[in-house]
Coordinates of C-alpha atoms in Angstrom, one line a residue:
M94 CA -6.6 16.5 39.0
T95 CA -8.9 15.1 36.1
M96 CA -9.5 16.9 32.9
T97 CA -12.6 19.0 32.4
P98 CA -15.1 18.9 29.8
E99 CA -13.8 22.5 28.8
Q100 CA -10.2 21.6 28.8
A101 CA -11.1 18.4 26.7
S102 CA -12.9 21.0 24.1
W103 CA -9.9 23.5 24.2
F104 CA -7.7 20.0 23.4
Q105 CA -9.8 18.8 20.7
E106 CA -9.9 22.3 18.7
T107 CA -6.2 22.7 19.3
F108 CA -5.2 19.0 18.2
E109 CA -7.2 19.8 15.0
R110 CA -5.6 22.7 14.2
L111 CA -2.3 21.0 14.6
V112 CA -3.4 18.1 12.3
D113 CA -4.6 20.4 9.5
N114 CA -1.5 22.4 9.9
V115 CA 0.9 19.4 9.4
D116 CA -1.5 17.8 6.6
R117 CA -0.8 21.0 4.4
A118 CA 2.7 19.4 3.8
L119 CA 2.0 15.8 3.7
M120 CA -1.5 16.2 1.9
G121 CA -4.4 13.5 2.1
K122 CA -2.6 11.5 5.0
R123 CA -4.4 13.2 7.9
E124 CA -5.0 10.0 9.8
I125 CA -1.5 9.2 9.9
V126 CA -0.7 12.7 10.7
G127 CA -3.3 12.4 13.7
L128 CA -1.8 9.3 15.1
V129 CA 2.1 10.8 14.9
V130 CA 0.7 14.2 16.9
S131 CA -0.8 11.9 19.2
A132 CA 2.2 9.8 19.8
M133 CA 4.0 13.1 20.5
L134 CA 1.5 14.1 22.9
A135 CA 1.7 10.8 24.7
E136 CA 5.2 11.5 24.8
G137 CA 6.4 8.5 22.8
H138 CA 8.0 7.6 19.5
V139 CA 7.2 6.3 16.3
L140 CA 8.5 3.7 13.8
L141 CA 7.6 4.2 10.3
E142 CA 8.1 1.4 8.0
D143 CA 8.0 2.9 4.5
A144 CA 9.5 2.9 1.1
P145 CA 11.7 6.0 0.0
G146 CA 10.0 9.2 -1.2
T147 CA 7.0 8.6 0.8
G148 CA 7.2 12.0 2.8
K149 CA 8.8 11.0 6.1
T150 CA 11.3 14.0 6.0
S151 CA 8.3 16.4 5.0
L152 CA 6.3 15.0 8.2
A153 CA 9.2 15.5 10.7
K154 CA 9.9 19.1 9.0
A155 CA 6.1 20.1 9.3
L156 CA 5.4 18.9 12.6
A157 CA 8.7 20.9 14.1
A158 CA 7.6 24.1 12.3
T159 CA 3.9 23.5 13.4
V160 CA 5.0 23.4 17.4
Q161 CA 7.7 26.4 16.8
G162 CA 10.4 23.5 17.5
T163 CA 13.6 22.2 16.1
S164 CA 14.1 19.2 13.8
N165 CA 17.1 17.1 13.2
R166 CA 17.8 14.2 10.5
I167 CA 20.2 11.5 11.2
Q168 CA 20.9 9.0 8.4
F169 CA 21.8 5.9 9.8
T170 CA 24.7 4.0 8.3
P171 CA 26.9 0.8 9.5
D172 CA 29.9 3.3 10.1
L173 CA 27.7 5.5 12.3
L174 CA 28.9 5.9 15.9
P175 CA 26.9 6.3 19.0
S176 CA 28.7 9.8 19.5
D177 CA 27.6 11.0 16.3
V178 CA 24.0 10.7 17.5
T179 CA 24.2 11.8 21.0
G180 CA 27.2 14.2 21.1
V181 CA 30.7 14.1 22.4
T182 CA 33.0 16.0 25.2
I183 CA 35.8 17.9 23.9
Y184 CA 38.3 19.3 25.8
D185 CA 38.8 23.2 25.7
Q186 CA 42.3 24.1 25.4
Q187 CA 41.8 27.9 26.2
E188 CA 39.2 27.4 29.0
H189 CA 41.1 24.4 30.3
R190 CA 37.7 22.4 30.8
F191 CA 35.8 19.7 29.2
E192 CA 32.7 20.9 27.2
F193 CA 29.8 18.9 25.7
H194 CA 28.9 19.4 22.3
R195 CA 25.5 18.2 21.5
G196 CA 24.7 15.6 18.9
P197 CA 21.5 15.9 16.2
V198 CA 19.2 13.8 18.8
F199 CA 19.0 17.4 20.7
A200 CA 15.9 18.5 18.9
S201 CA 12.1 18.5 18.9
I202 CA 11.5 16.3 16.0
V203 CA 14.4 13.7 15.4
L204 CA 14.1 11.7 12.0
A205 CA 16.2 8.5 12.2
D206 CA 16.3 7.5 9.0
E207 CA 16.8 3.8 8.1
I208 CA 17.6 2.8 11.7
N209 CA 18.4 -0.5 11.0
R210 CA 21.3 0.4 9.1
A211 CA 23.4 1.3 11.7
S212 CA 25.0 -1.1 14.2
P213 CA 23.2 -2.5 17.3
K214 CA 25.6 -0.4 19.6
T215 CA 24.4 2.9 17.7
Q216 CA 20.6 1.8 17.8
S217 CA 20.9 1.3 21.5
A218 CA 22.4 5.0 22.0
L219 CA 19.4 6.4 20.5
L220 CA 16.9 4.1 22.1
E221 CA 18.4 4.8 25.6
V222 CA 17.7 8.5 24.7
M223 CA 14.0 7.6 23.8
E224 CA 13.5 6.0 27.0
E225 CA 15.2 8.6 29.2
S226 CA 14.7 11.5 27.5
R227 CA 18.2 12.5 28.4
V228 CA 21.8 11.8 27.3
T229 CA 24.4 10.6 29.7
V230 CA 28.2 11.3 28.8
D231 CA 31.1 11.1 31.1
G232 CA 28.7 10.7 34.0
V233 CA 26.7 13.9 33.2
A234 CA 23.1 14.1 32.2
H235 CA 21.7 16.4 29.7
E236 CA 18.1 16.7 29.3
V237 CA 16.8 16.7 25.5
G238 CA 13.7 18.7 26.6
R239 CA 10.0 18.7 25.7
P240 CA 8.6 17.9 23.2
F241 CA 10.8 15.3 22.3
L242 CA 9.7 12.6 19.4
V243 CA 11.9 10.1 17.6
I244 CA 10.3 9.5 14.4
A245 CA 12.5 6.3 13.1
T246 CA 12.4 4.6 9.9
Q247 CA 13.1 1.5 8.1
N248 CA 13.0 0.2 4.6
P249 CA 10.8 -2.9 4.2
I250 CA 12.2 -4.0 1.1
E251 CA 15.5 -3.5 1.3
Q252 CA 17.2 -5.9 4.0
A253 CA 20.7 -6.4 2.8
G254 CA 23.1 -5.0 5.2
T255 CA 20.8 -4.2 7.6
Y256 CA 20.5 -4.8 11.4
K257 CA 17.2 -6.2 12.7
L258 CA 15.6 -4.6 15.5
P259 CA 15.5 -6.8 18.7
E260 CA 11.9 -7.2 20.0
A261 CA 13.0 -5.4 23.0
Q262 CA 13.9 -2.5 21.1
L263 CA 10.7 -2.5 19.0
D264 CA 8.9 -2.5 22.2
R265 CA 10.3 1.0 23.0
F266 CA 8.3 2.4 20.0
L267 CA 5.0 3.6 20.8
V268 CA 3.5 3.4 17.4
K269 CA 4.5 1.5 14.3
T270 CA 2.7 2.7 11.1
S271 CA 3.2 3.5 7.3
I272 CA 2.7 6.6 5.5
G273 CA 2.2 4.9 2.3
Y274 CA 1.8 6.2 -1.3
P275 CA -0.8 9.1 -2.0
T276 CA -3.6 8.7 -4.3
V277 CA -3.7 9.6 -8.0
E278 CA -5.6 12.8 -7.1
V279 CA -3.1 13.7 -4.2
T280 CA 0.0 12.8 -6.4
E281 CA -1.6 15.4 -9.2
R282 CA -1.8 18.0 -6.6
I283 CA 1.9 17.5 -5.3
L284 CA 3.1 17.7 -8.9
A285 CA 1.3 20.8 -9.4
G286 CA 3.2 22.3 -6.6
S287 CA 6.6 20.6 -7.3
A288 CA 7.9 24.3 -7.7
D289 CA 7.9 24.3 -3.8
R290 CA 10.6 21.8 -2.6
N291 CA 10.2 22.3 0.9
P292 CA 6.5 22.9 1.5
A293 CA 7.2 22.6 5.5
A294 CA 8.9 26.0 5.2
S295 CA 6.0 27.7 4.5
L296 CA 4.1 26.7 7.6
S297 CA 3.1 29.1 10.6
A298 CA 3.6 27.9 14.0
I299 CA 0.3 27.0 16.0
I300 CA 1.7 26.5 19.6
T301 CA 4.9 26.8 21.4
T302 CA 6.8 23.8 22.5
G303 CA 5.9 25.0 26.1
A304 CA 2.2 24.5 25.0
V305 CA 2.8 21.2 23.5
A306 CA 4.2 19.8 26.7
D307 CA 1.1 21.4 28.5
M308 CA -1.2 19.5 26.5
A309 CA 0.9 16.2 27.1
D310 CA 0.3 16.9 30.8
L311 CA -3.2 17.7 30.0
A312 CA -3.9 14.5 28.3
S313 CA -2.6 12.5 30.8
T314 CA -5.3 13.3 33.2
A315 CA -8.0 12.3 31.2
H316 CA -10.3 9.9 33.4
I317 CA -10.4 6.0 32.5
E318 CA -12.4 3.6 34.5
A319 CA -11.2 0.5 36.2
S320 CA -13.2 -1.5 33.7
V321 CA -11.5 0.0 30.6
L322 CA -8.1 -0.5 32.3
R323 CA -9.4 -4.2 33.0
Y324 CA -10.2 -4.4 29.5
A325 CA -6.8 -3.4 28.2
A326 CA -5.2 -5.6 30.4
E327 CA -7.4 -8.7 29.4
L328 CA -6.8 -7.7 25.6
A329 CA -3.0 -7.8 26.4
E330 CA -3.3 -11.1 28.1
A331 CA -5.2 -12.6 25.1
T332 CA -2.4 -11.7 23.0
R333 CA 0.0 -13.8 25.1
E334 CA -2.6 -16.8 25.2
D335 CA -3.1 -17.1 21.7
P336 CA -1.8 -20.3 20.1
D337 CA -0.1 -18.2 17.2
T338 CA 2.1 -16.0 19.4
M339 CA 5.4 -17.1 21.1
L340 CA 5.5 -13.5 22.7
G341 CA 2.6 -11.3 23.6
V342 CA 2.1 -7.8 24.6
S343 CA 4.3 -6.9 27.4
V344 CA 3.1 -4.6 30.3
R345 CA 5.0 -1.8 28.5
G346 CA 2.6 -2.3 25.7
A347 CA -0.4 -2.2 27.9
L348 CA 0.6 1.0 29.5
A349 CA 1.5 2.5 26.1
I350 CA -2.2 2.0 24.8
V351 CA -3.6 3.8 27.8
R352 CA -1.5 6.5 27.4
L353 CA -2.4 6.9 23.7
A354 CA -5.9 5.9 24.5
K355 CA -6.2 9.0 26.6
V356 CA -4.6 11.4 23.9
R357 CA -7.1 10.2 21.4
A358 CA -10.2 10.7 23.9
A359 CA -9.1 14.3 24.3
S360 CA -8.5 14.6 20.7
L361 CA -12.2 13.8 20.2
G362 CA -13.4 16.3 23.1
R363 CA -14.0 13.9 25.6
H364 CA -12.6 13.9 29.2
Y365 CA -12.8 10.1 29.7
V366 CA -11.7 7.1 28.0
V367 CA -14.0 4.6 26.4
P368 CA -13.4 1.0 25.2
D369 CA -13.4 2.0 21.5
D370 CA -10.5 4.4 22.3
V371 CA -8.5 1.2 22.9
K372 CA -9.9 -1.0 20.2
A373 CA -8.8 1.8 17.6
L374 CA -5.2 1.8 18.7
V375 CA -4.5 -1.9 19.2
G376 CA -3.3 -2.2 15.5
P377 CA -0.7 0.5 15.6
V378 CA 0.3 0.2 19.2
W379 CA 0.6 -3.7 19.6
T380 CA 1.1 -5.4 16.2
H381 CA 4.9 -4.7 16.4
R382 CA 4.9 -6.2 19.8
I383 CA 3.8 -9.6 19.0
V384 CA 6.2 -12.4 17.9
L385 CA 4.6 -15.1 15.9
D386 CA 5.3 -18.7 16.7
P387 CA 7.4 -19.9 13.5
E388 CA 5.2 -22.8 12.7
A389 CA 2.3 -20.9 12.7
E390 CA 3.8 -18.1 10.8
F391 CA 5.1 -20.3 8.1
S392 CA 1.3 -21.5 7.9
G393 CA 0.1 -17.9 7.2
A394 CA -0.6 -16.3 10.7
T395 CA -0.1 -12.5 11.1
A396 CA 0.2 -10.2 14.1
A397 CA -2.7 -8.4 12.5
R398 CA -4.9 -11.5 12.5
V399 CA -3.7 -12.2 16.2
I400 CA -5.1 -8.6 17.2
S401 CA -8.3 -8.8 15.4
R402 CA -9.0 -12.3 16.9
V403 CA -8.3 -11.1 20.2
V404 CA -10.5 -7.9 19.9
S405 CA -13.4 -10.2 18.7
Q406 CA -13.0 -12.7 21.6
V407 CA -12.4 -10.3 24.6
A408 CA -15.8 -8.7 25.5
A409 CA -15.5 -4.8 25.9
P410 CA -17.0 -3.3 29.2
Q411 CA -20.2 -1.1 29.0
V412 CA -19.1 2.8 30.2
R413 CA -21.7 5.1 30.9

């Protein structure tokens, strides 16, 4: 069943209320908040490349409070074990049976802080949950529930003692973006309210987690014409053929932008996707999926430039 115009209007109104509520805690980062909320509704995950102290924890807590969900923060360190993330099975001597103790990954919003500081084995444990939405321990599967959003962070400056995320793992993130520092005016407002050290705690829930799952299901029914699907496929193909790239956008990346484009269309009150939805998302959805040719990168090429060139070269279809 395809989304109706009335359902699209309801989606837009609810989406705006969600973003407004979260932005009360983050202040002045409405565009980033909208992108993270969209990723949650597209049932994907977000990678934030930011310096410390830019509001990543506040974002996770505010989003969890807004959807009446739970939030956990996992500080990734070199000695963190996979079981510290997913949970462990412990033998109960009184009941004479094994009992699964859930790890911090069992939450609506999970903040994986400095994910690149943990070993590849621990990184893989989290990325498996992100892909499957469940944890399998001793052959038993445990669902993490819906919504389930991982906001992973990495510090772009401090790279000593870190484990770089491989390209195949980066491809698992729906969106890569950055919160960045606030403007002087917003910083002044934050300093004026410095007595409130946890602004997310004062937020009231807008909808329930069940309603978030319903919104995600509804967004997936937005109509997308074959010409727009072909446009997304041609853009992805163009990134692979670009002379500056060694590895372009995968089929998973093409699927990701279609999923997020449907959410964007619904958030703007439309029950159908237009080429501009795809164009608006190619940066945050595809930049981290492109591997540049080493010689081209040495000469100054960037993934952002490749994306910009591809968008200018591939003609967008006319959708009525």
